[in-house]
Amino acid sequence: MRSGYFKQGYGELVGLTDSPAVKGWTAALLAALVVAPLVLSSYLLSHVTIILFTLVGALGLMVLTGFTGLISLGHVGFLMLGGYAYAIGVTRFGLPPELALLMSAVVPALFGLVVGIPSLRLHGLYLAITTLAFAHIVSAGILGGGQFTGAGSGIMVERPVMFGMDLSSDRAFYWFCLAMCVLAVLVALNLRRTYIGRALIAIRDNDIAARTMGISLVRYKLLAFLVSAALTGVAGALMGIYMSIVSVEGYPFLLSIEALAIIIVGGIGSVLGAVFGTVFIVTMPELFATLMSMVGGRWADTLTTAAHEVKTILYGVAIIAFLRFDPRGLRGIWHDVRHAWVFWPLRY
């Protein structure tokens, strides 16, 4: 049993963990994810791919809401901007896919700075409504963009060759999404423990106390919007490449609710919680569809005929259930299970 934490070198100080068990399980998980396309069916491979690029977007919202305490209901706007920045860059300007992917992070980040300005004076529900209005403005702007944005028809996007990798096959696209997801997780983990991350958390806990300590609320709130929008934009581009089309209908408002459900169910303020929440929320409708198919009859086609309504109800029930019974989310439950395993038969 480990009795304390003792750092004796710079290598130990910068390491993400000093636990051999955590390192071993992380390596095993990464190895399993790398070989997954070789053993999974096409359906399961598609499901895991959706989980990977959804996690990138969820980490974007986690930086803003989980780390900084700024509530956003309009993150689907950043998703759209990221998807359209990539699609317009490739199809309209003929940019290389790598540069277009960079644009999918830069363009939403610039808009994030604009949306972040109201956050300097607005809090809670007022800020949430402002971000919601931003998403509708983006949607209306794209629909009114004519042939440049494709209006209501959208823009077709082919699977590109990126960094020397042909993404036309599902396996190659899965590995690319896995690489982007691992990179996003590392960015979020390291951001949280830097001075910037600690400043964001201080603003979340008490912005008046943070300002008293010399933390610039203007700088760090805008920085939180910038990082959050950039990560979400990359997720939007990956989503557009996966669907092979970028359209307003492909980014419904339900995605903003799904992102909020992910960070609440997983555990607000935790990268591990974002991982747990993404797997749970993305998988929950599939489990519901399987359950309904076992019931049979007209219930078997529930998720096919009313997918939007069913997902809305499921996300709402999950949010209410976790806020009522365990606001710490799945990460809190995982923390209790781990402590019970380590300290058994002792209570503490």
mmCIF file of N, CA, C and O in Angstrom, residues 33-122:
data_model
loop_
_atom_site.group_PDB
_atom_site.id
_atom_site.type_symbol
_atom_site.label_atom_id
_atom_site.label_comp_id
_atom_site.label_asym_id
_atom_site.label_seq_id
_atom_site.Cartn_x
_atom_site.Cartn_y
_atom_site.Cartn_z
ATOM 1 N N LEU A 33 -6.814 -0.233 -27.952
ATOM 2 C CA LEU A 33 -7.434 0.694 -28.911
ATOM 3 C C LEU A 33 -6.736 0.659 -30.271
ATOM 4 O O LEU A 33 -7.377 0.801 -31.307
ATOM 5 N N VAL A 34 -5.417 0.448 -30.264
ATOM 6 C CA VAL A 34 -4.682 0.402 -31.530
ATOM 7 C C VAL A 34 -5.064 -0.826 -32.346
ATOM 8 O O VAL A 34 -5.242 -0.760 -33.571
ATOM 9 N N VAL A 35 -5.211 -1.974 -31.686
ATOM 10 C CA VAL A 35 -5.514 -3.218 -32.418
ATOM 11 C C VAL A 35 -7.020 -3.422 -32.599
ATOM 12 O O VAL A 35 -7.432 -4.382 -33.264
ATOM 13 N N ALA A 36 -7.839 -2.543 -32.030
ATOM 14 C CA ALA A 36 -9.295 -2.716 -32.094
ATOM 15 C C ALA A 36 -9.825 -2.848 -33.525
ATOM 16 O O ALA A 36 -10.688 -3.708 -33.785
ATOM 17 N N PRO A 37 -9.349 -2.038 -34.511
ATOM 18 C CA PRO A 37 -9.900 -2.172 -35.873
ATOM 19 C C PRO A 37 -9.683 -3.546 -36.492
ATOM 20 O O PRO A 37 -10.380 -3.919 -37.432
ATOM 21 N N LEU A 38 -8.686 -4.288 -35.984
ATOM 22 C CA LEU A 38 -8.378 -5.594 -36.548
ATOM 23 C C LEU A 38 -9.319 -6.680 -36.052
ATOM 24 O O LEU A 38 -9.383 -7.768 -36.642
ATOM 25 N N VAL A 39 -10.041 -6.416 -34.962
ATOM 26 C CA VAL A 39 -10.904 -7.446 -34.382
ATOM 27 C C VAL A 39 -12.376 -7.030 -34.310
ATOM 28 O O VAL A 39 -13.256 -7.889 -34.201
ATOM 29 N N LEU A 40 -12.655 -5.727 -34.360
ATOM 30 C CA LEU A 40 -14.038 -5.274 -34.231
ATOM 31 C C LEU A 40 -14.772 -5.353 -35.564
ATOM 32 O O LEU A 40 -14.167 -5.247 -36.636
ATOM 33 N N SER A 41 -16.090 -5.508 -35.471
ATOM 34 C CA SER A 41 -16.925 -5.457 -36.671
ATOM 35 C C SER A 41 -17.039 -4.020 -37.166
ATOM 36 O O SER A 41 -16.661 -3.072 -36.463
ATOM 37 N N SER A 42 -17.572 -3.836 -38.358
ATOM 38 C CA SER A 42 -17.702 -2.488 -38.929
ATOM 39 C C SER A 42 -18.587 -1.610 -38.052
ATOM 40 O O SER A 42 -18.310 -0.416 -37.862
ATOM 41 N N TYR A 43 -19.659 -2.201 -37.499
ATOM 42 C CA TYR A 43 -20.588 -1.436 -36.662
ATOM 43 C C TYR A 43 -19.901 -0.950 -35.382
ATOM 44 O O TYR A 43 -19.982 0.226 -35.022
ATOM 45 N N LEU A 44 -19.197 -1.860 -34.692
ATOM 46 C CA LEU A 44 -18.522 -1.490 -33.457
ATOM 47 C C LEU A 44 -17.375 -0.513 -33.722
ATOM 48 O O LEU A 44 -17.130 0.400 -32.934
ATOM 49 N N LEU A 45 -16.683 -0.709 -34.850
ATOM 50 C CA LEU A 45 -15.594 0.213 -35.194
ATOM 51 C C LEU A 45 -16.146 1.625 -35.422
ATOM 52 O O LEU A 45 -15.545 2.615 -34.980
ATOM 53 N N SER A 46 -17.293 1.716 -36.074
ATOM 54 C CA SER A 46 -17.932 3.014 -36.292
ATOM 55 C C SER A 46 -18.335 3.640 -34.960
ATOM 56 O O SER A 46 -18.156 4.854 -34.754
ATOM 57 N N HIS A 47 -18.841 2.815 -34.049
ATOM 58 C CA HIS A 47 -19.263 3.331 -32.737
ATOM 59 C C HIS A 47 -18.077 3.882 -31.944
ATOM 60 O O HIS A 47 -18.161 4.969 -31.361
ATOM 61 N N VAL A 48 -16.966 3.160 -31.945
ATOM 62 C CA VAL A 48 -15.780 3.630 -31.208
ATOM 63 C C VAL A 48 -15.205 4.886 -31.859
ATOM 64 O O VAL A 48 -14.716 5.791 -31.174
ATOM 65 N N THR A 49 -15.274 4.954 -33.196
ATOM 66 C CA THR A 49 -14.796 6.164 -33.887
ATOM 67 C C THR A 49 -15.608 7.381 -33.462
ATOM 68 O O THR A 49 -15.056 8.461 -33.209
ATOM 69 N N ILE A 50 -16.930 7.213 -33.354
ATOM 70 C CA ILE A 50 -17.792 8.324 -32.903
ATOM 71 C C ILE A 50 -17.403 8.740 -31.482
ATOM 72 O O ILE A 50 -17.356 9.929 -31.158
ATOM 73 N N ILE A 51 -17.122 7.742 -30.621
ATOM 74 C CA ILE A 51 -16.715 8.053 -29.245
ATOM 75 C C ILE A 51 -15.436 8.895 -29.249
ATOM 76 O O ILE A 51 -15.305 9.862 -28.488
ATOM 77 N N LEU A 52 -14.492 8.556 -30.137
ATOM 78 C CA LEU A 52 -13.199 9.253 -30.139
ATOM 79 C C LEU A 52 -13.338 10.723 -30.510
ATOM 80 O O LEU A 52 -12.837 11.600 -29.797
ATOM 81 N N PHE A 53 -14.046 11.028 -31.629
ATOM 82 C CA PHE A 53 -14.110 12.457 -31.977
ATOM 83 C C PHE A 53 -15.121 13.208 -31.111
ATOM 84 O O PHE A 53 -15.032 14.418 -30.970
ATOM 85 N N THR A 54 -16.080 12.477 -30.502
ATOM 86 C CA THR A 54 -16.966 13.134 -29.530
ATOM 87 C C THR A 54 -16.185 13.538 -28.285
ATOM 88 O O THR A 54 -16.433 14.601 -27.696
ATOM 89 N N LEU A 55 -15.235 12.689 -27.883
ATOM 90 C CA LEU A 55 -14.421 13.007 -26.708
ATOM 91 C C LEU A 55 -13.590 14.268 -26.926
ATOM 92 O O LEU A 55 -13.401 15.065 -25.995
ATOM 93 N N VAL A 56 -13.100 14.474 -28.147
ATOM 94 C CA VAL A 56 -12.332 15.698 -28.434
ATOM 95 C C VAL A 56 -13.210 16.930 -28.187
ATOM 96 O O VAL A 56 -12.796 17.900 -27.541
ATOM 97 N N GLY A 57 -14.454 16.891 -28.681
ATOM 98 C CA GLY A 57 -15.360 18.013 -28.454
ATOM 99 C C GLY A 57 -15.761 18.157 -26.992
ATOM 100 O O GLY A 57 -15.884 19.283 -26.481
ATOM 101 N N ALA A 58 -15.961 17.028 -26.303
ATOM 102 C CA ALA A 58 -16.325 17.083 -24.884
ATOM 103 C C ALA A 58 -15.203 17.696 -24.047
ATOM 104 O O ALA A 58 -15.468 18.442 -23.084
ATOM 105 N N LEU A 59 -13.959 17.413 -24.418
ATOM 106 C CA LEU A 59 -12.836 18.021 -23.699
ATOM 107 C C LEU A 59 -12.825 19.537 -23.905
ATOM 108 O O LEU A 59 -12.444 20.295 -23.016
ATOM 109 N N GLY A 60 -13.268 19.973 -25.101
ATOM 110 C CA GLY A 60 -13.370 21.414 -25.332
ATOM 111 C C GLY A 60 -14.356 22.063 -24.378
ATOM 112 O O GLY A 60 -14.063 23.106 -23.779
ATOM 113 N N LEU A 61 -15.525 21.450 -24.210
ATOM 114 C CA LEU A 61 -16.505 22.008 -23.277
ATOM 115 C C LEU A 61 -16.034 21.863 -21.835
ATOM 116 O O LEU A 61 -16.334 22.716 -20.989
ATOM 117 N N MET A 62 -15.274 20.788 -21.550
ATOM 118 C CA MET A 62 -14.765 20.599 -20.185
ATOM 119 C C MET A 62 -13.819 21.731 -19.791
ATOM 120 O O MET A 62 -13.838 22.198 -18.639
ATOM 121 N N VAL A 63 -12.992 22.193 -20.729
ATOM 122 C CA VAL A 63 -12.083 23.308 -20.440
ATOM 123 C C VAL A 63 -12.878 24.551 -20.060
ATOM 124 O O VAL A 63 -12.533 25.271 -19.114
ATOM 125 N N LEU A 64 -13.960 24.811 -20.772
ATOM 126 C CA LEU A 64 -14.734 26.028 -20.540
ATOM 127 C C LEU A 64 -15.636 25.915 -19.315
ATOM 128 O O LEU A 64 -15.611 26.780 -18.429
ATOM 129 N N THR A 65 -16.423 24.855 -19.257
ATOM 130 C CA THR A 65 -17.401 24.713 -18.177
ATOM 131 C C THR A 65 -16.822 23.984 -16.965
ATOM 132 O O THR A 65 -17.052 24.390 -15.824
ATOM 133 N N GLY A 66 -16.081 22.912 -17.208
ATOM 134 C CA GLY A 66 -15.555 22.131 -16.099
ATOM 135 C C GLY A 66 -14.404 22.804 -15.386
ATOM 136 O O GLY A 66 -14.330 22.780 -14.154
ATOM 137 N N PHE A 67 -13.476 23.397 -16.143
ATOM 138 C CA PHE A 67 -12.307 24.022 -15.524
ATOM 139 C C PHE A 67 -12.606 25.460 -15.084
ATOM 140 O O PHE A 67 -12.177 25.880 -14.010
ATOM 141 N N THR A 68 -13.312 26.217 -15.949
ATOM 142 C CA THR A 68 -13.454 27.656 -15.714
ATOM 143 C C THR A 68 -14.812 28.028 -15.134
ATOM 144 O O THR A 68 -14.975 29.136 -14.604
ATOM 145 N N GLY A 69 -15.799 27.138 -15.225
ATOM 146 C CA GLY A 69 -17.109 27.424 -14.648
ATOM 147 C C GLY A 69 -17.986 28.308 -15.511
ATOM 148 O O GLY A 69 -18.958 28.880 -15.018
ATOM 149 N N LEU A 70 -17.665 28.437 -16.816
ATOM 150 C CA LEU A 70 -18.467 29.247 -17.730
ATOM 151 C C LEU A 70 -19.405 28.324 -18.497
ATOM 152 O O LEU A 70 -18.955 27.478 -19.273
ATOM 153 N N ILE A 71 -20.713 28.480 -18.267
ATOM 154 C CA ILE A 71 -21.692 27.579 -18.875
ATOM 155 C C ILE A 71 -21.936 27.989 -20.318
ATOM 156 O O ILE A 71 -22.122 29.163 -20.624
ATOM 157 N N SER A 72 -21.936 26.996 -21.210
ATOM 158 C CA SER A 72 -22.185 27.254 -22.628
ATOM 159 C C SER A 72 -23.241 26.287 -23.149
ATOM 160 O O SER A 72 -23.139 25.081 -22.955
ATOM 161 N N LEU A 73 -24.244 26.835 -23.813
ATOM 162 C CA LEU A 73 -25.240 26.010 -24.504
ATOM 163 C C LEU A 73 -25.081 26.105 -26.014
ATOM 164 O O LEU A 73 -25.903 25.557 -26.748
ATOM 165 N N GLY A 74 -24.042 26.792 -26.451
ATOM 166 C CA GLY A 74 -23.896 27.015 -27.883
ATOM 167 C C GLY A 74 -22.664 26.398 -28.485
ATOM 168 O O GLY A 74 -22.171 26.869 -29.520
ATOM 169 N N HIS A 75 -22.152 25.345 -27.879
ATOM 170 C CA HIS A 75 -20.932 24.753 -28.424
ATOM 171 C C HIS A 75 -21.142 24.116 -29.785
ATOM 172 O O HIS A 75 -20.169 23.870 -30.504
ATOM 173 N N VAL A 76 -22.385 23.836 -30.128
ATOM 174 C CA VAL A 76 -22.633 23.304 -31.464
ATOM 175 C C VAL A 76 -22.248 24.338 -32.529
ATOM 176 O O VAL A 76 -21.914 23.979 -33.662
ATOM 177 N N GLY A 77 -22.267 25.626 -32.153
ATOM 178 C CA GLY A 77 -21.820 26.669 -33.077
ATOM 179 C C GLY A 77 -20.345 26.523 -33.417
ATOM 180 O O GLY A 77 -19.937 26.676 -34.582
ATOM 181 N N PHE A 78 -19.515 26.214 -32.423
ATOM 182 C CA PHE A 78 -18.092 25.979 -32.685
ATOM 183 C C PHE A 78 -17.885 24.702 -33.504
ATOM 184 O O PHE A 78 -16.964 24.624 -34.315
ATOM 185 N N LEU A 79 -18.737 23.686 -33.250
ATOM 186 C CA LEU A 79 -18.661 22.469 -34.066
ATOM 187 C C LEU A 79 -18.907 22.795 -35.539
ATOM 188 O O LEU A 79 -18.186 22.338 -36.433
ATOM 189 N N MET A 80 -19.974 23.587 -35.788
ATOM 190 C CA MET A 80 -20.292 23.965 -37.170
ATOM 191 C C MET A 80 -19.149 24.763 -37.792
ATOM 192 O O MET A 80 -18.763 24.524 -38.944
ATOM 193 N N LEU A 81 -18.612 25.726 -37.038
ATOM 194 C CA LEU A 81 -17.526 26.539 -37.573
ATOM 195 C C LEU A 81 -16.318 25.682 -37.927
ATOM 196 O O LEU A 81 -15.672 25.888 -38.958
ATOM 197 N N GLY A 82 -15.997 24.712 -37.078
ATOM 198 C CA GLY A 82 -14.869 23.827 -37.362
ATOM 199 C C GLY A 82 -15.104 22.987 -38.601
ATOM 200 O O GLY A 82 -14.221 22.857 -39.462
ATOM 201 N N GLY A 83 -16.316 22.413 -38.713
ATOM 202 C CA GLY A 83 -16.636 21.589 -39.870
ATOM 203 C C GLY A 83 -16.618 22.392 -41.156
ATOM 204 O O GLY A 83 -16.045 21.967 -42.172
ATOM 205 N N TYR A 84 -17.235 23.580 -41.126
ATOM 206 C CA TYR A 84 -17.289 24.405 -42.333
ATOM 207 C C TYR A 84 -15.925 25.010 -42.659
ATOM 208 O O TYR A 84 -15.604 25.216 -43.838
ATOM 209 N N ALA A 85 -15.122 25.331 -41.652
ATOM 210 C CA ALA A 85 -13.778 25.851 -41.927
ATOM 211 C C ALA A 85 -12.956 24.819 -42.688
ATOM 212 O O ALA A 85 -12.234 25.159 -43.644
ATOM 213 N N TYR A 86 -13.071 23.558 -42.273
ATOM 214 C CA TYR A 86 -12.346 22.501 -42.989
ATOM 215 C C TYR A 86 -12.902 22.315 -44.401
ATOM 216 O O TYR A 86 -12.137 22.274 -45.383
ATOM 217 N N ALA A 87 -14.238 22.219 -44.506
ATOM 218 C CA ALA A 87 -14.848 21.943 -45.808
ATOM 219 C C ALA A 87 -14.605 23.085 -46.789
ATOM 220 O O ALA A 87 -14.269 22.847 -47.957
ATOM 221 N N ILE A 88 -14.765 24.324 -46.342
ATOM 222 C CA ILE A 88 -14.530 25.471 -47.228
ATOM 223 C C ILE A 88 -13.052 25.571 -47.608
ATOM 224 O O ILE A 88 -12.701 25.867 -48.750
ATOM 225 N N GLY A 89 -12.182 25.306 -46.643
ATOM 226 C CA GLY A 89 -10.745 25.356 -46.922
ATOM 227 C C GLY A 89 -10.332 24.365 -47.997
ATOM 228 O O GLY A 89 -9.516 24.668 -48.869
ATOM 229 N N VAL A 90 -10.919 23.150 -47.956
ATOM 230 C CA VAL A 90 -10.542 22.106 -48.920
ATOM 231 C C VAL A 90 -11.217 22.315 -50.265
ATOM 232 O O VAL A 90 -10.574 22.222 -51.318
ATOM 233 N N THR A 91 -12.538 22.586 -50.236
ATOM 234 C CA THR A 91 -13.300 22.606 -51.495
ATOM 235 C C THR A 91 -13.297 23.979 -52.169
ATOM 236 O O THR A 91 -13.335 24.062 -53.389
ATOM 237 N N ARG A 92 -13.308 25.064 -51.406
ATOM 238 C CA ARG A 92 -13.389 26.392 -52.016
ATOM 239 C C ARG A 92 -12.007 27.002 -52.278
ATOM 240 O O ARG A 92 -11.783 27.638 -53.302
ATOM 241 N N PHE A 93 -11.086 26.838 -51.343
ATOM 242 C CA PHE A 93 -9.764 27.447 -51.478
ATOM 243 C C PHE A 93 -8.696 26.454 -51.933
ATOM 244 O O PHE A 93 -7.557 26.860 -52.211
ATOM 245 N N GLY A 94 -9.035 25.172 -51.988
ATOM 246 C CA GLY A 94 -8.073 24.172 -52.440
ATOM 247 C C GLY A 94 -6.883 24.002 -51.509
ATOM 248 O O GLY A 94 -5.780 23.653 -51.957
ATOM 249 N N LEU A 95 -7.092 24.223 -50.217
ATOM 250 C CA LEU A 95 -5.991 24.083 -49.262
ATOM 251 C C LEU A 95 -5.663 22.613 -49.024
ATOM 252 O O LEU A 95 -6.534 21.743 -49.165
ATOM 253 N N PRO A 96 -4.426 22.307 -48.657
ATOM 254 C CA PRO A 96 -4.102 20.937 -48.241
ATOM 255 C C PRO A 96 -4.939 20.556 -47.017
ATOM 256 O O PRO A 96 -5.248 21.418 -46.186
ATOM 257 N N PRO A 97 -5.325 19.291 -46.898
ATOM 258 C CA PRO A 97 -6.171 18.887 -45.759
ATOM 259 C C PRO A 97 -5.554 19.213 -44.399
ATOM 260 O O PRO A 97 -6.280 19.549 -43.450
ATOM 261 N N GLU A 98 -4.208 19.115 -44.307
ATOM 262 C CA GLU A 98 -3.569 19.417 -43.020
ATOM 263 C C GLU A 98 -3.790 20.877 -42.628
ATOM 264 O O GLU A 98 -4.092 21.190 -41.466
ATOM 265 N N LEU A 99 -3.663 21.787 -43.629
ATOM 266 C CA LEU A 99 -3.869 23.208 -43.354
ATOM 267 C C LEU A 99 -5.345 23.503 -43.075
ATOM 268 O O LEU A 99 -5.678 24.339 -42.221
ATOM 269 N N ALA A 100 -6.237 22.799 -43.799
ATOM 270 C CA ALA A 100 -7.669 22.980 -43.555
ATOM 271 C C ALA A 100 -8.042 22.510 -42.144
ATOM 272 O O ALA A 100 -8.889 23.123 -41.482
ATOM 273 N N LEU A 101 -7.396 21.426 -41.688
ATOM 274 C CA LEU A 101 -7.663 20.960 -40.319
ATOM 275 C C LEU A 101 -7.179 21.991 -39.297
ATOM 276 O O LEU A 101 -7.831 22.200 -38.263
ATOM 277 N N LEU A 102 -6.049 22.640 -39.608
ATOM 278 C CA LEU A 102 -5.569 23.702 -38.726
ATOM 279 C C LEU A 102 -6.572 24.870 -38.703
ATOM 280 O O LEU A 102 -6.829 25.464 -37.650
ATOM 281 N N MET A 103 -7.153 25.164 -39.866
ATOM 282 C CA MET A 103 -8.171 26.218 -39.930
ATOM 283 C C MET A 103 -9.396 25.870 -39.091
ATOM 284 O O MET A 103 -10.047 26.753 -38.515
ATOM 285 N N SER A 104 -9.719 24.578 -39.014
ATOM 286 C CA SER A 104 -10.884 24.163 -38.226
ATOM 287 C C SER A 104 -10.677 24.422 -36.743
ATOM 288 O O SER A 104 -11.652 24.409 -35.977
ATOM 289 N N ALA A 105 -9.433 24.625 -36.327
ATOM 290 C CA ALA A 105 -9.162 25.013 -34.935
ATOM 291 C C ALA A 105 -9.036 26.529 -34.802
ATOM 292 O O ALA A 105 -9.517 27.110 -33.823
ATOM 293 N N VAL A 106 -8.421 27.169 -35.798
ATOM 294 C CA VAL A 106 -8.144 28.609 -35.701
ATOM 295 C C VAL A 106 -9.424 29.437 -35.837
ATOM 296 O O VAL A 106 -9.667 30.369 -35.049
ATOM 297 N N VAL A 107 -10.264 29.104 -36.823
ATOM 298 C CA VAL A 107 -11.479 29.901 -37.059
ATOM 299 C C VAL A 107 -12.417 29.871 -35.850
ATOM 300 O O VAL A 107 -12.852 30.937 -35.368
ATOM 301 N N PRO A 108 -12.773 28.703 -35.297
ATOM 302 C CA PRO A 108 -13.617 28.713 -34.087
ATOM 303 C C PRO A 108 -12.937 29.424 -32.909
ATOM 304 O O PRO A 108 -13.623 30.056 -32.094
ATOM 305 N N ALA A 109 -11.593 29.311 -32.822
ATOM 306 C CA ALA A 109 -10.897 29.986 -31.719
ATOM 307 C C ALA A 109 -11.068 31.502 -31.811
ATOM 308 O O ALA A 109 -11.287 32.180 -30.799
ATOM 309 N N LEU A 110 -10.998 32.047 -33.029
ATOM 310 C CA LEU A 110 -11.199 33.495 -33.200
ATOM 311 C C LEU A 110 -12.626 33.895 -32.826
ATOM 312 O O LEU A 110 -12.843 34.911 -32.152
ATOM 313 N N PHE A 111 -13.596 33.079 -33.258
ATOM 314 C CA PHE A 111 -14.981 33.362 -32.860
ATOM 315 C C PHE A 111 -15.163 33.170 -31.351
ATOM 316 O O PHE A 111 -15.992 33.834 -30.728
ATOM 317 N N GLY A 112 -14.389 32.255 -30.771
ATOM 318 C CA GLY A 112 -14.472 32.052 -29.323
ATOM 319 C C GLY A 112 -14.046 33.291 -28.558
ATOM 320 O O GLY A 112 -14.607 33.605 -27.499
ATOM 321 N N LEU A 113 -13.061 34.009 -29.101
ATOM 322 C CA LEU A 113 -12.656 35.266 -28.454
ATOM 323 C C LEU A 113 -13.787 36.280 -28.486
ATOM 324 O O LEU A 113 -14.017 37.010 -27.514
ATOM 325 N N VAL A 114 -14.527 36.307 -29.618
ATOM 326 C CA VAL A 114 -15.652 37.249 -29.726
ATOM 327 C C VAL A 114 -16.754 36.880 -28.746
ATOM 328 O O VAL A 114 -17.312 37.746 -28.053
ATOM 329 N N VAL A 115 -17.080 35.577 -28.676
ATOM 330 C CA VAL A 115 -18.131 35.139 -27.758
ATOM 331 C C VAL A 115 -17.674 35.297 -26.307
ATOM 332 O O VAL A 115 -18.490 35.507 -25.409
ATOM 333 N N GLY A 116 -16.369 35.209 -26.086
ATOM 334 C CA GLY A 116 -15.866 35.289 -24.717
ATOM 335 C C GLY A 116 -15.972 36.667 -24.103
ATOM 336 O O GLY A 116 -15.980 36.801 -22.869
ATOM 337 N N ILE A 117 -16.045 37.693 -24.928
ATOM 338 C CA ILE A 117 -16.110 39.056 -24.388
ATOM 339 C C ILE A 117 -17.320 39.264 -23.478
ATOM 340 O O ILE A 117 -17.186 39.829 -22.383
ATOM 341 N N PRO A 118 -18.543 38.800 -23.866
ATOM 342 C CA PRO A 118 -19.673 38.951 -22.935
ATOM 343 C C PRO A 118 -19.490 38.213 -21.616
ATOM 344 O O PRO A 118 -20.100 38.579 -20.609
ATOM 345 N N SER A 119 -18.640 37.153 -21.625
ATOM 346 C CA SER A 119 -18.449 36.384 -20.390
ATOM 347 C C SER A 119 -17.758 37.203 -19.313
ATOM 348 O O SER A 119 -17.749 36.815 -18.138
ATOM 349 N N LEU A 120 -17.155 38.357 -19.693
ATOM 350 C CA LEU A 120 -16.478 39.175 -18.697
ATOM 351 C C LEU A 120 -17.484 39.839 -17.767
ATOM 352 O O LEU A 120 -17.135 40.246 -16.655
ATOM 353 N N ARG A 121 -18.738 39.960 -18.228
ATOM 354 C CA ARG A 121 -19.757 40.604 -17.390
ATOM 355 C C ARG A 121 -20.951 39.700 -17.106
ATOM 356 O O ARG A 121 -21.754 40.012 -16.235
ATOM 357 N N LEU A 122 -21.084 38.605 -17.869
ATOM 358 C CA LEU A 122 -22.249 37.737 -17.696
ATOM 359 C C LEU A 122 -21.851 36.448 -16.993
ATOM 360 O O LEU A 122 -20.731 35.957 -17.146
#
